[in-house]
Short mmCIF file of C-alpha atoms and ligand atoms in Angstrom, two decimals:
data_model
loop_
_atom_site.label_atom_id
_atom_site.label_comp_id
_atom_site.label_asym_id
_atom_site.label_seq_id
_atom_site.Cartn_x
_atom_site.Cartn_y
_atom_site.Cartn_z
CA MET R 25 82.83 -46.13 -133.58
CA ARG R 26 84.01 -46.42 -129.98
CA THR R 27 81.60 -43.63 -129.05
CA ILE R 28 78.65 -45.38 -130.63
CA TYR R 29 79.66 -48.66 -129.01
CA ILE R 30 80.04 -47.34 -125.47
CA LEU R 31 76.78 -45.38 -125.57
CA TRP R 32 74.99 -48.44 -126.94
CA LEU R 33 76.50 -50.62 -124.25
CA ARG R 34 75.48 -48.22 -121.53
CA GLN R 35 71.83 -48.30 -122.62
CA LEU R 36 71.89 -52.08 -122.62
CA LYS R 37 73.43 -52.28 -119.17
CA ARG R 38 70.85 -49.91 -117.78
CA TYR R 39 68.07 -51.93 -119.37
CA THR R 40 69.20 -55.35 -118.17
CA ARG R 41 69.73 -53.97 -114.68
CA SER R 42 66.26 -52.68 -114.20
CA ARG R 43 64.07 -55.74 -114.11
CA SER R 44 61.09 -53.77 -112.90
CA ARG R 45 61.25 -51.74 -116.08
CA ILE R 46 61.33 -54.80 -118.33
CA ILE R 47 58.42 -56.41 -116.56
CA GLY R 48 56.54 -53.14 -116.19
CA SER R 49 56.65 -52.40 -119.87
CA LEU R 50 55.32 -55.87 -120.71
CA GLY R 51 52.16 -55.22 -118.72
CA GLN R 52 50.49 -53.01 -121.28
CA PRO R 53 50.96 -55.20 -124.36
CA LEU R 54 49.86 -58.23 -122.36
CA LEU R 55 46.72 -56.43 -121.28
CA PHE R 56 45.91 -55.41 -124.85
CA LEU R 57 46.64 -58.88 -126.10
CA PHE R 58 44.40 -60.63 -123.64
CA ALA R 59 41.59 -58.07 -123.41
CA PHE R 60 41.29 -57.24 -127.11
CA GLY R 61 42.46 -60.62 -128.31
CA PHE R 62 40.06 -62.79 -126.37
CA GLY R 63 37.37 -60.12 -126.18
CA PHE R 64 37.00 -59.59 -129.92
CA SER R 65 38.00 -63.05 -131.15
CA PRO R 66 34.48 -64.52 -131.33
CA ILE R 67 32.89 -61.57 -133.10
CA TYR R 68 35.83 -61.22 -135.50
CA GLN R 69 35.52 -64.86 -136.38
CA ARG R 70 31.74 -64.62 -136.88
CA ALA R 71 32.22 -61.58 -139.14
CA GLY R 72 34.42 -63.71 -141.34
CA GLY R 73 37.74 -62.10 -140.38
CA GLY R 74 39.34 -65.38 -139.35
CA ASN R 75 41.71 -65.77 -136.42
CA TYR R 76 41.82 -62.45 -134.52
CA ILE R 77 44.73 -63.43 -132.28
CA ALA R 78 46.83 -64.04 -135.38
CA PHE R 79 45.80 -60.67 -136.75
CA LEU R 80 46.36 -58.85 -133.47
CA ALA R 81 49.71 -60.35 -132.40
CA PRO R 82 51.92 -58.37 -134.82
CA GLY R 83 50.02 -55.23 -133.83
CA ILE R 84 50.75 -55.83 -130.16
CA ILE R 85 54.41 -56.54 -130.88
CA ALA R 86 54.59 -53.25 -132.78
CA GLN R 87 52.85 -51.49 -129.87
CA GLY R 88 55.40 -52.81 -127.39
CA ILE R 89 58.24 -51.65 -129.63
CA LEU R 90 56.65 -48.23 -130.12
CA PHE R 91 56.30 -47.56 -126.39
CA THR R 92 59.72 -48.88 -125.41
CA ALA R 93 61.44 -47.08 -128.28
CA ILE R 94 59.89 -43.67 -127.62
CA PHE R 95 60.56 -43.99 -123.88
CA ALA R 96 64.17 -44.98 -124.56
CA GLY R 97 64.54 -41.87 -126.69
CA ILE R 98 62.87 -39.67 -124.11
CA GLU R 99 65.23 -41.02 -121.48
CA LEU R 100 67.52 -38.29 -122.72
CA ILE R 101 65.57 -35.99 -120.43
CA TRP R 102 66.57 -38.16 -117.46
CA ASP R 103 70.18 -37.84 -118.48
CA ARG R 104 69.81 -34.11 -118.65
CA GLN R 105 68.14 -33.94 -115.25
CA PHE R 106 70.53 -36.39 -113.60
CA GLY R 107 73.46 -34.52 -115.11
CA PHE R 108 74.96 -37.40 -117.05
CA LEU R 109 74.32 -35.68 -120.38
CA LYS R 110 76.96 -33.08 -119.46
CA GLU R 111 79.56 -35.83 -119.17
CA THR R 112 78.87 -36.94 -122.75
CA LEU R 113 78.61 -33.43 -124.16
CA VAL R 114 81.98 -32.19 -122.87
CA ALA R 115 83.74 -35.17 -124.43
CA PRO R 116 85.75 -34.65 -127.64
CA VAL R 117 83.41 -36.72 -129.79
CA SER R 118 80.92 -35.79 -132.48
CA ARG R 119 77.34 -35.07 -131.45
CA LEU R 120 76.17 -37.27 -134.32
CA GLU R 121 77.96 -40.31 -132.90
CA ILE R 122 76.52 -39.66 -129.46
CA MET R 123 73.06 -39.51 -130.92
CA ILE R 124 73.50 -42.60 -133.07
CA GLY R 125 74.89 -44.59 -130.14
CA ARG R 126 71.96 -43.64 -127.97
CA THR R 127 69.49 -44.40 -130.73
CA LEU R 128 70.95 -47.81 -131.53
CA GLY R 129 71.00 -48.64 -127.81
CA GLY R 130 67.35 -47.69 -127.41
CA ALA R 131 66.44 -49.52 -130.62
CA THR R 132 68.17 -52.68 -129.42
CA ILE R 133 66.23 -52.58 -126.18
CA ALA R 134 62.93 -51.99 -127.98
CA THR R 135 63.69 -54.89 -130.33
CA LEU R 136 64.44 -57.19 -127.40
CA GLN R 137 61.15 -56.12 -125.91
CA GLY R 138 59.44 -56.94 -129.21
CA VAL R 139 60.98 -60.41 -129.21
CA ILE R 140 59.82 -61.04 -125.64
CA ILE R 141 56.30 -60.00 -126.63
CA PHE R 142 56.49 -62.28 -129.64
CA PHE R 143 57.08 -65.23 -127.31
CA LEU R 144 54.23 -64.09 -125.08
CA THR R 145 51.86 -64.02 -128.05
CA LEU R 146 52.71 -67.69 -128.57
CA LEU R 147 51.14 -68.34 -125.18
CA ALA R 148 47.98 -66.68 -126.42
CA GLY R 149 47.92 -69.10 -129.33
CA PHE R 150 49.68 -67.08 -132.03
CA ARG R 151 51.75 -69.01 -134.60
CA PRO R 152 53.82 -67.40 -137.36
CA ALA R 153 53.39 -68.81 -140.85
CA ASN R 154 56.83 -70.40 -140.49
CA TRP R 155 59.38 -70.35 -137.62
CA TRP R 156 62.22 -69.16 -139.82
CA LEU R 157 60.30 -65.94 -140.31
CA LEU R 158 61.35 -64.88 -136.84
CA LEU R 159 64.71 -63.76 -138.25
CA PRO R 160 63.42 -61.27 -140.83
CA ALA R 161 60.78 -60.29 -138.28
CA VAL R 162 63.51 -59.26 -135.82
CA ALA R 163 65.20 -57.21 -138.52
CA PHE R 164 61.92 -55.50 -139.25
CA MET R 165 61.31 -54.90 -135.55
CA PHE R 166 64.70 -53.21 -135.39
CA LEU R 167 63.69 -50.87 -138.20
CA ILE R 168 60.51 -49.86 -136.36
CA ALA R 169 62.48 -49.51 -133.14
CA THR R 170 65.13 -47.27 -134.71
CA LEU R 171 62.54 -44.94 -136.17
CA PHE R 172 60.70 -44.42 -132.91
CA THR R 173 63.78 -44.20 -130.71
CA ALA R 174 65.09 -41.51 -133.03
CA LEU R 175 61.73 -39.76 -132.80
CA GLY R 176 61.79 -39.90 -128.99
CA THR R 177 65.36 -38.57 -128.94
CA ALA R 178 64.49 -35.74 -131.32
CA ILE R 179 61.53 -34.71 -129.17
CA ALA R 180 63.53 -35.01 -125.95
CA SER R 181 66.26 -32.78 -127.39
CA THR R 182 63.82 -29.90 -127.30
CA MET R 183 62.61 -30.53 -123.74
CA SER R 184 64.51 -29.81 -120.55
CA ASP R 185 62.04 -31.47 -118.15
CA PHE R 186 59.08 -33.79 -118.05
CA GLN R 187 56.42 -31.09 -118.21
CA GLY R 188 55.49 -32.08 -121.73
CA PHE R 189 55.47 -35.81 -121.08
CA GLN R 190 51.72 -36.18 -120.63
CA LEU R 191 51.24 -34.35 -123.89
CA ILE R 192 53.48 -36.76 -125.74
CA MET R 193 51.73 -39.74 -124.21
CA ASN R 194 48.22 -38.56 -125.05
CA PHE R 195 48.76 -36.78 -128.34
CA LEU R 196 51.53 -38.80 -129.91
CA ILE R 197 52.02 -42.31 -128.55
CA MET R 198 48.40 -43.26 -127.97
CA PRO R 199 47.10 -41.97 -131.33
CA LEU R 200 50.03 -43.60 -133.13
CA PHE R 201 48.99 -46.92 -131.63
CA PHE R 202 45.20 -46.71 -131.87
CA LEU R 203 45.16 -45.27 -135.41
CA SER R 204 47.67 -47.65 -136.92
CA GLY R 205 45.68 -50.71 -137.84
CA ALA R 206 47.24 -52.61 -134.96
CA LEU R 207 43.80 -53.47 -133.62
CA PHE R 208 41.61 -53.53 -136.73
CA PRO R 209 42.09 -54.26 -140.46
CA LEU R 210 42.52 -51.17 -142.63
CA ASP R 211 40.43 -52.61 -145.48
CA GLY R 212 37.01 -51.05 -145.80
CA ILE R 213 37.29 -48.57 -142.92
CA PRO R 214 35.85 -45.03 -143.30
CA PRO R 215 37.99 -42.88 -145.63
CA VAL R 216 38.97 -40.38 -142.93
CA LEU R 217 40.32 -43.13 -140.71
CA ALA R 218 42.06 -44.74 -143.68
CA ALA R 219 43.68 -41.44 -144.59
CA ILE R 220 44.90 -40.91 -141.04
CA ALA R 221 46.27 -44.43 -140.92
CA SER R 222 48.15 -43.91 -144.17
CA PHE R 223 49.92 -40.91 -142.60
CA ASN R 224 50.76 -42.85 -139.47
CA PRO R 225 54.25 -44.37 -139.63
CA LEU R 226 53.29 -47.14 -137.22
CA SER R 227 50.71 -48.38 -139.75
CA TYR R 228 53.59 -49.37 -142.01
CA GLY R 229 55.38 -50.99 -139.09
CA VAL R 230 52.38 -53.07 -138.11
CA ASP R 231 51.61 -53.90 -141.72
CA GLY R 232 55.16 -54.94 -142.49
CA LEU R 233 55.32 -57.12 -139.41
CA ARG R 234 52.13 -58.86 -140.52
CA GLY R 235 53.66 -59.17 -143.94
CA VAL R 236 56.67 -60.96 -142.52
CA LEU R 237 54.99 -63.15 -139.94
CA LEU R 238 51.71 -63.96 -141.72
CA ASN R 239 52.48 -63.21 -145.33
CA ALA R 240 49.55 -60.79 -145.54
CA THR R 241 49.94 -57.04 -146.05
CA HIS R 242 47.73 -54.07 -146.78
CA PHE R 243 50.25 -51.64 -148.28
CA GLY R 244 52.72 -54.19 -149.63
CA MET R 245 56.08 -55.11 -148.14
CA GLY R 246 58.10 -52.88 -150.46
CA ARG R 247 56.16 -49.78 -149.55
CA ASP R 248 56.33 -50.60 -145.82
CA ILE R 249 60.09 -50.88 -145.88
CA ALA R 250 60.54 -47.82 -148.10
CA VAL R 251 58.34 -45.58 -145.95
CA LEU R 252 59.92 -46.69 -142.66
CA SER R 253 63.49 -46.37 -143.94
CA ALA R 254 62.94 -42.96 -145.48
CA LEU R 255 61.27 -41.67 -142.32
CA THR R 256 64.03 -43.07 -140.14
CA VAL R 257 66.67 -41.20 -142.12
CA LEU R 258 64.61 -38.01 -142.01
CA VAL R 259 63.99 -38.20 -138.26
CA LEU R 260 67.66 -38.97 -137.61
CA LEU R 261 68.67 -35.88 -139.58
CA ILE R 262 66.21 -33.65 -137.75
CA GLY R 263 67.18 -35.26 -134.44
CA ASN R 264 70.85 -34.67 -135.13
CA TYR R 265 70.18 -31.01 -135.75
CA LEU R 266 68.11 -30.63 -132.57
CA PHE R 267 70.57 -32.66 -130.50
CA SER R 268 73.51 -30.56 -131.66
CA LYS R 269 71.66 -27.47 -130.43
CA ILE R 270 71.33 -28.73 -126.85
CA GLU R 271 72.78 -26.41 -124.25
CA ILE R 272 72.82 -27.20 -120.57
CA MET H 24 99.41 -18.44 -130.18
CA PRO H 25 101.33 -17.62 -126.99
CA THR H 26 101.26 -20.63 -124.70
CA SER H 27 101.86 -18.81 -121.43
CA SER H 28 98.11 -18.61 -120.79
CA ALA H 29 96.00 -21.68 -120.12
CA ILE H 30 92.82 -19.66 -120.42
CA THR H 31 92.27 -16.26 -122.01
CA VAL H 32 88.83 -14.65 -121.84
CA LYS H 33 87.94 -11.39 -123.59
CA ASN H 34 84.67 -9.48 -123.18
CA LEU H 35 82.76 -12.68 -122.54
CA THR H 36 79.00 -12.20 -122.33
CA ARG H 37 76.12 -14.59 -121.88
CA LYS H 38 72.45 -13.71 -121.89
CA TYR H 39 69.51 -15.90 -120.94
CA GLY H 40 66.75 -14.17 -122.86
CA ASP H 41 67.02 -10.56 -121.75
CA PHE H 42 68.87 -11.37 -118.57
CA VAL H 43 72.61 -10.83 -118.73
CA ALA H 44 74.21 -13.53 -116.57
CA VAL H 45 77.81 -12.78 -117.58
CA ASP H 46 78.51 -9.24 -118.67
CA GLY H 47 81.63 -8.69 -120.76
CA ILE H 48 84.24 -10.23 -118.45
CA SER H 49 87.92 -10.55 -119.27
CA PHE H 50 90.63 -12.46 -117.45
CA ASP H 51 93.69 -14.55 -117.97
CA VAL H 52 94.78 -17.75 -116.25
CA PRO H 53 98.52 -18.47 -116.53
CA GLN H 54 99.65 -21.98 -117.42
CA GLY H 55 100.19 -24.28 -114.46
CA GLU H 56 98.48 -22.08 -111.91
CA ILE H 57 95.69 -22.64 -109.41
CA PHE H 58 93.10 -19.97 -110.08
CA ALA H 59 90.08 -19.25 -107.87
CA PHE H 60 86.88 -17.83 -109.30
CA LEU H 61 84.85 -16.47 -106.42
CA GLY H 62 81.43 -14.90 -106.18
CA PRO H 63 78.11 -15.13 -104.35
CA ASN H 64 75.29 -17.40 -105.55
CA GLY H 65 74.00 -16.40 -108.97
CA ALA H 66 77.08 -14.30 -109.75
CA GLY H 67 77.71 -16.12 -113.04
CA LYS H 68 80.46 -18.59 -112.08
CA THR H 69 78.81 -21.73 -113.41
CA THR H 70 77.65 -19.96 -116.56
CA THR H 71 81.24 -18.89 -117.19
CA ILE H 72 82.58 -22.41 -116.63
CA LYS H 73 79.96 -23.83 -118.99
CA MET H 74 81.10 -21.44 -121.68
CA LEU H 75 84.76 -22.25 -121.05
CA THR H 76 83.96 -25.94 -121.40
CA THR H 77 81.87 -25.64 -124.63
CA LEU H 78 78.54 -26.54 -122.99
CA LEU H 79 77.11 -23.07 -123.55
CA ARG H 80 77.67 -20.79 -126.51
CA PRO H 81 78.77 -17.28 -125.54
CA SER H 82 76.46 -14.45 -126.60
CA ALA H 83 79.56 -12.39 -127.30
CA GLY H 84 83.28 -12.38 -126.60
CA GLU H 85 86.18 -14.71 -127.08
CA ILE H 86 87.61 -17.67 -125.18
CA LEU H 87 90.93 -19.39 -125.73
CA VAL H 88 91.52 -22.62 -123.84
CA ASN H 89 95.06 -23.95 -124.29
CA GLY H 90 95.31 -21.68 -127.28
CA HIS H 91 92.16 -23.04 -128.94
CA ASP H 92 89.00 -21.10 -129.65
CA SER H 93 86.18 -22.63 -127.63
CA VAL H 94 83.56 -22.08 -130.32
CA ARG H 95 85.48 -22.84 -133.51
CA GLU H 96 87.80 -25.56 -132.21
CA GLN H 97 85.53 -27.35 -129.81
CA ASP H 98 87.16 -30.76 -130.08
CA ALA H 99 90.67 -29.47 -129.40
CA VAL H 100 89.33 -27.60 -126.40
CA ARG H 101 87.37 -30.60 -125.18
CA LYS H 102 90.42 -32.84 -125.31
CA SER H 103 92.42 -30.46 -123.17
CA PHE H 104 90.33 -30.17 -120.03
CA GLY H 105 88.73 -32.28 -117.35
CA ILE H 106 85.83 -31.06 -115.28
CA VAL H 107 83.97 -31.67 -112.05
CA PHE H 108 80.55 -30.09 -112.38
CA GLN H 109 78.66 -28.34 -109.62
CA ASP H 110 75.77 -30.81 -110.00
CA GLN H 111 76.60 -34.46 -110.22
CA SER H 112 77.09 -35.99 -113.65
CA LEU H 113 77.57 -39.70 -112.95
CA ASP H 114 75.39 -42.53 -114.21
CA GLU H 115 73.92 -43.91 -111.00
CA GLU H 116 72.90 -47.21 -112.55
CA LEU H 117 76.48 -47.96 -113.54
CA THR H 118 79.24 -48.99 -111.16
CA ALA H 119 82.16 -46.75 -110.26
CA TYR H 120 84.38 -48.76 -112.58
CA GLU H 121 81.91 -48.58 -115.45
CA ASN H 122 81.63 -44.81 -115.09
CA MET H 123 85.40 -44.57 -115.36
CA GLU H 124 85.49 -46.98 -118.27
CA PHE H 125 82.81 -45.07 -120.14
CA HIS H 126 84.84 -41.91 -119.78
CA GLY H 127 88.10 -43.57 -120.83
CA ILE H 128 86.58 -45.05 -123.97
CA LEU H 129 84.84 -41.80 -124.86
CA TYR H 130 88.18 -40.00 -124.61
CA GLY H 131 89.97 -42.69 -126.58
CA VAL H 132 92.39 -43.77 -123.84
CA PRO H 133 93.95 -47.07 -125.07
CA THR H 134 92.77 -50.17 -123.20
CA GLU H 135 95.88 -51.05 -121.21
CA LEU H 136 96.62 -47.51 -120.21
CA ARG H 137 92.97 -47.02 -119.32
CA GLU H 138 92.86 -50.02 -117.03
CA ARG H 139 96.05 -48.98 -115.29
CA ARG H 140 94.95 -45.40 -114.78
CA ILE H 141 91.49 -46.35 -113.58
CA ARG H 142 93.07 -48.50 -110.91
CA GLU H 143 95.56 -45.81 -109.92
CA LEU H 144 92.96 -43.09 -109.72
CA LEU H 145 90.36 -45.16 -107.89
CA GLU H 146 93.02 -46.16 -105.38
CA ILE H 147 93.99 -42.53 -104.84
CA VAL H 148 90.40 -41.46 -104.16
CA GLU H 149 89.95 -44.61 -102.06
CA LEU H 150 87.17 -46.12 -104.13
CA TRP H 151 88.99 -49.13 -105.56
CA ASP H 152 87.30 -51.45 -103.06
CA ARG H 153 83.93 -50.12 -104.10
CA ARG H 154 84.59 -50.19 -107.84
CA ASP H 155 81.90 -52.76 -108.57
CA ASN H 156 79.16 -51.01 -106.63
CA GLN H 157 76.55 -48.98 -108.44
CA VAL H 158 76.97 -45.25 -107.92
CA LYS H 159 73.46 -44.96 -106.52
CA THR H 160 74.77 -46.60 -103.35
CA PHE H 161 77.45 -43.91 -102.89
CA SER H 162 77.45 -40.97 -100.47
CA GLY H 163 77.91 -37.39 -101.65
CA GLY H 164 81.60 -37.40 -100.79
CA MET H 165 82.24 -40.67 -102.59
CA ARG H 166 80.49 -39.37 -105.70
CA ARG H 167 82.55 -36.21 -105.67
CA ARG H 168 85.75 -38.22 -105.32
CA LEU H 169 84.69 -40.44 -108.20
CA GLU H 170 83.96 -37.39 -110.37
CA ILE H 171 87.41 -36.04 -109.61
CA ALA H 172 89.05 -39.33 -110.50
CA ARG H 173 87.03 -39.52 -113.69
CA GLY H 174 87.86 -35.97 -114.72
CA LEU H 175 91.57 -36.81 -114.55
CA LEU H 176 91.45 -40.11 -116.42
CA HIS H 177 92.43 -38.64 -119.79
CA HIS H 178 95.24 -36.53 -118.26
CA PRO H 179 93.81 -33.10 -119.01
CA ARG H 180 96.03 -29.99 -119.09
CA ILE H 181 93.35 -27.93 -117.35
CA PHE H 182 91.07 -29.07 -114.57
CA PHE H 183 87.83 -27.19 -113.91
CA LEU H 184 86.19 -27.68 -110.53
CA ASP H 185 82.84 -26.01 -109.86
CA GLU H 186 82.35 -25.99 -106.08
CA PRO H 187 84.06 -29.35 -105.72
CA THR H 188 83.92 -29.40 -101.93
CA LEU H 189 80.40 -28.12 -101.41
CA GLY H 190 78.64 -30.03 -98.65
CA LEU H 191 81.61 -32.23 -97.80
CA ASP H 192 83.04 -32.77 -94.31
CA PRO H 193 86.41 -31.20 -93.44
CA GLN H 194 88.21 -34.56 -93.74
CA THR H 195 87.02 -35.14 -97.27
CA ARG H 196 87.65 -31.54 -98.27
CA ASN H 197 91.16 -31.73 -96.93
CA GLN H 198 91.83 -34.99 -98.72
CA ILE H 199 90.50 -33.65 -102.01
CA TRP H 200 92.56 -30.49 -101.77
CA THR H 201 95.74 -32.30 -100.87
CA TYR H 202 95.30 -34.35 -103.99
CA ILE H 203 94.48 -31.45 -106.29
CA ASN H 204 97.36 -29.42 -104.93
CA ASN H 205 99.78 -32.32 -105.48
CA LEU H 206 98.53 -32.77 -108.98
CA ASN H 207 99.16 -29.13 -109.72
CA LYS H 208 102.68 -29.32 -108.28
CA THR H 209 103.75 -32.58 -109.88
CA GLU H 210 101.89 -32.58 -113.22
CA LYS H 211 101.71 -28.80 -113.71
CA ILE H 212 98.00 -29.08 -114.38
CA THR H 213 96.23 -25.72 -114.44
CA VAL H 214 93.37 -25.69 -111.92
CA PHE H 215 90.38 -23.37 -112.26
CA PHE H 216 87.96 -23.65 -109.38
CA THR H 217 85.03 -21.98 -107.67
CA THR H 218 84.22 -22.25 -104.01
CA HIS H 219 82.38 -20.59 -101.15
CA TYR H 220 85.13 -21.59 -98.71
CA MET H 221 87.44 -18.59 -98.69
CA GLU H 222 90.20 -20.44 -96.88
CA GLU H 223 90.48 -22.82 -99.85
CA ALA H 224 91.09 -19.90 -102.16
CA GLU H 225 93.50 -18.26 -99.74
CA ARG H 226 95.52 -21.41 -99.18
CA PHE H 227 95.76 -22.80 -102.68
CA ALA H 228 95.07 -20.15 -105.31
CA LYS H 229 97.80 -17.95 -106.67
CA HIS H 230 95.36 -15.60 -108.35
CA ILE H 231 91.74 -14.86 -107.57
CA ALA H 232 88.98 -13.21 -109.58
CA VAL H 233 85.81 -12.05 -107.85
CA ILE H 234 82.67 -11.96 -109.94
CA ASP H 235 79.32 -10.44 -108.96
CA HIS H 236 76.19 -9.81 -111.03
CA GLY H 237 78.09 -11.01 -114.08
CA ASN H 238 80.96 -8.53 -113.70
CA ILE H 239 84.46 -9.13 -112.43
CA ILE H 240 84.82 -6.63 -109.62
CA ALA H 241 88.32 -7.48 -108.44
CA GLN H 242 91.31 -9.57 -109.50
CA GLY H 243 94.66 -10.32 -107.93
CA THR H 244 96.35 -12.33 -105.23
CA ALA H 245 94.65 -12.91 -101.88
CA GLU H 246 97.11 -10.42 -100.38
CA SER H 247 96.34 -7.70 -102.89
CA LEU H 248 92.58 -8.14 -102.45
CA LYS H 249 92.94 -7.83 -98.69
CA LYS H 250 95.11 -4.78 -99.06
CA LYS H 251 92.72 -3.17 -101.51
CA THR H 252 89.75 -3.57 -99.15
CA LYS H 253 91.77 -3.01 -95.97
CA ALA H 254 90.42 -6.33 -94.68
CA SER H 255 92.20 -8.73 -92.37
CA SER H 256 90.91 -11.91 -94.00
CA LEU H 257 89.86 -12.91 -97.50
CA GLU H 258 86.38 -13.56 -96.16
CA ASP H 259 86.12 -9.93 -95.03
CA ALA H 260 87.58 -8.72 -98.29
CA PHE H 261 84.98 -10.79 -100.14
CA LEU H 262 82.13 -9.35 -98.10
CA GLU H 263 83.50 -5.86 -98.57
CA LEU H 264 83.58 -6.36 -102.33
CA THR H 265 80.25 -8.12 -102.81
CA GLY H 266 78.19 -6.64 -99.98
CA HIS H 267 76.34 -8.35 -97.15
CA ALA H 268 72.97 -8.95 -98.81
CA ILE H 269 71.99 -12.60 -99.09
CA ARG H 270 71.47 -13.89 -102.64
CA GLU H 271 68.59 -16.10 -103.60
CA GLU H 272 69.80 -19.39 -104.96
CA HIS H 273 67.98 -20.43 -108.09
CA ALA H 274 66.58 -23.92 -108.45
CA THR H 275 69.26 -26.32 -109.65
CA GLY H 276 68.83 -29.36 -111.81
CA LEU H 277 68.78 -31.47 -108.69
CA ASP H 278 65.90 -29.56 -107.20
CA HIS H 279 63.91 -30.20 -110.34
CA LEU H 280 64.89 -33.79 -110.06
CA ARG H 281 63.61 -34.18 -106.54
CA GLN H 282 60.36 -32.72 -107.69
CA HIS H 283 60.16 -35.26 -110.50
CA ARG H 284 61.11 -38.11 -108.29
CA LYS H 285 58.04 -37.30 -106.26
CA MET H 286 55.95 -36.96 -109.38
CA TRP H 287 57.13 -40.22 -110.85
CA GLY H 288 56.78 -42.20 -107.66
CA GLY H 289 58.61 -45.50 -107.78
CA ARG H 290 59.85 -45.34 -111.33
CA ARG H 291 63.37 -45.99 -110.17
N1 ADP P 330 69.44 -21.82 -117.90
C1 ADP P 330 69.24 -20.62 -117.33
N2 ADP P 330 68.20 -19.85 -117.71
C2 ADP P 330 68.00 -18.64 -117.16
N3 ADP P 330 68.77 -18.10 -116.21
C3 ADP P 330 69.81 -18.82 -115.77
C4 ADP P 330 70.11 -20.12 -116.30
N4 ADP P 330 71.21 -20.60 -115.69
C5 ADP P 330 71.59 -19.65 -114.81
N5 ADP P 330 70.76 -18.58 -114.86
C6 ADP P 330 70.88 -17.34 -114.07
O1 ADP P 330 72.13 -16.76 -114.36
C7 ADP P 330 72.71 -16.23 -113.18
C8 ADP P 330 74.09 -16.83 -112.98
O2 ADP P 330 73.94 -18.20 -112.64
P1 ADP P 330 75.16 -19.15 -112.34
O3 ADP P 330 76.16 -18.97 -113.41
O4 ADP P 330 74.65 -20.51 -112.11
O5 ADP P 330 75.71 -18.51 -110.98
P2 ADP P 330 76.75 -19.10 -109.92
O6 ADP P 330 77.32 -20.36 -110.45
O7 ADP P 330 77.74 -18.02 -109.75
O8 ADP P 330 75.98 -19.33 -108.66
C9 ADP P 330 71.75 -16.51 -112.05
O9 ADP P 330 70.98 -15.36 -111.82
C10 ADP P 330 70.89 -17.62 -112.58
O10 ADP P 330 69.61 -17.56 -112.03
MG1 MG P 331 77.32 -22.23 -109.66
#
């Protein structure tokens, strides 16, 4: 427990100390929110979709969590390069606890980021169905955040430098976001796109967040939670295996 | 298990792909001794230390650290040593105190004891006044001193130091060695170190092993090595043993880092 706690605390300290990072990582979701939100609102409304900002907001929150979580996981590469990873790996503690501590730390940061974005969407006119829903929404954000931090950590365990970073950005993070239903409704889209979306874990994150905040889901709340939880366990197991293989 | 040896290494080998970095070396470090592990750049010193400290798995061979097998009893081995790595291993965003605290908690040092020792150690390495500063504001010498203090926080029986004085001024080197030497005398801590400063080995080490191209080419006291090579100083004996050709230094983690710093611009 003490291992998990101290690694979690370290991530949090690093996060709260780097203001530029907090602000920097809010830029992208804000841009998407304002550009897509206000850009597509009129046409969405005319097409009978209703309030686009309300539809988009949970998607943007999920996007912010996705990016922050994967980056927090990938930060492992920084630790390897800066040497700090050695300090944790020579310690008489289990590799599993190290990995869980890191993952929970990253997930906490990504959740905080999600909450900040939630408040920013309020400025754009978003309103949840009911204010109390913020609590279950935070819990759900944490589930999404844990999954993607674990994914980032698992990937980073196999990389010793940032050579592959561009690849991850373009072939993992971006497609996860754009093909998740964060920006458009999944009902009535071409079958290929629908199939891709149903294999995309973020789709269930976005959908579940809409389910909580707006009481409207595509897959159903039960399925969203089941898929995300099962995947999280799976990725943690794979990540634990890869992490335990790290040599420096 | 006989306890007279702090470290016993038998036929230790490590390959990186096809390249054999450490080639079947054997040696023994008696309990409570200061032991110098010398060799030119790329000889295999760091690779050996990484295997001794469970960071790298040996390709073949056996290691006993404090009587524990370094592959099968990793946790027992990990509890028994402290280490100062060749490349820095501090968290620069954390303060000196937080780096110490992180280490103490990771090693399960009880709170009161931890606080007392952190203060003691930071005072000894003269960083107590700077305890609340982030490590990124520290000079190379301050970082090295902090790493030394941190490595001792859990009272290890063996202390590994991989080029602990590299790039430090004579004052700092002297101060660090005085401290390490005292520690060895008063606490009977076994010290295993590498260095390029032959006078450090000559002054402080009881036994010396010289490694080159992954093989141990000579072992013994400074006197016996000088006698064997008919040299007047350890430096000459070293050159006699390892030749005069200059070795290429491979890129270290820090070199990669500098490269990435450039690549990533102002990320931090
Ligand atoms: N991760 C690695 N992959 C491939 N070769 C390596 C790696 N680490 C070290 N080497 C090589 O192994 C040899 C021994 O390196 P090292 O143990 O760092 O030497 P020393 O510490 O004595 O300078 C060198 O030739 C080095 O280039
Ligand atoms: Mg070295």
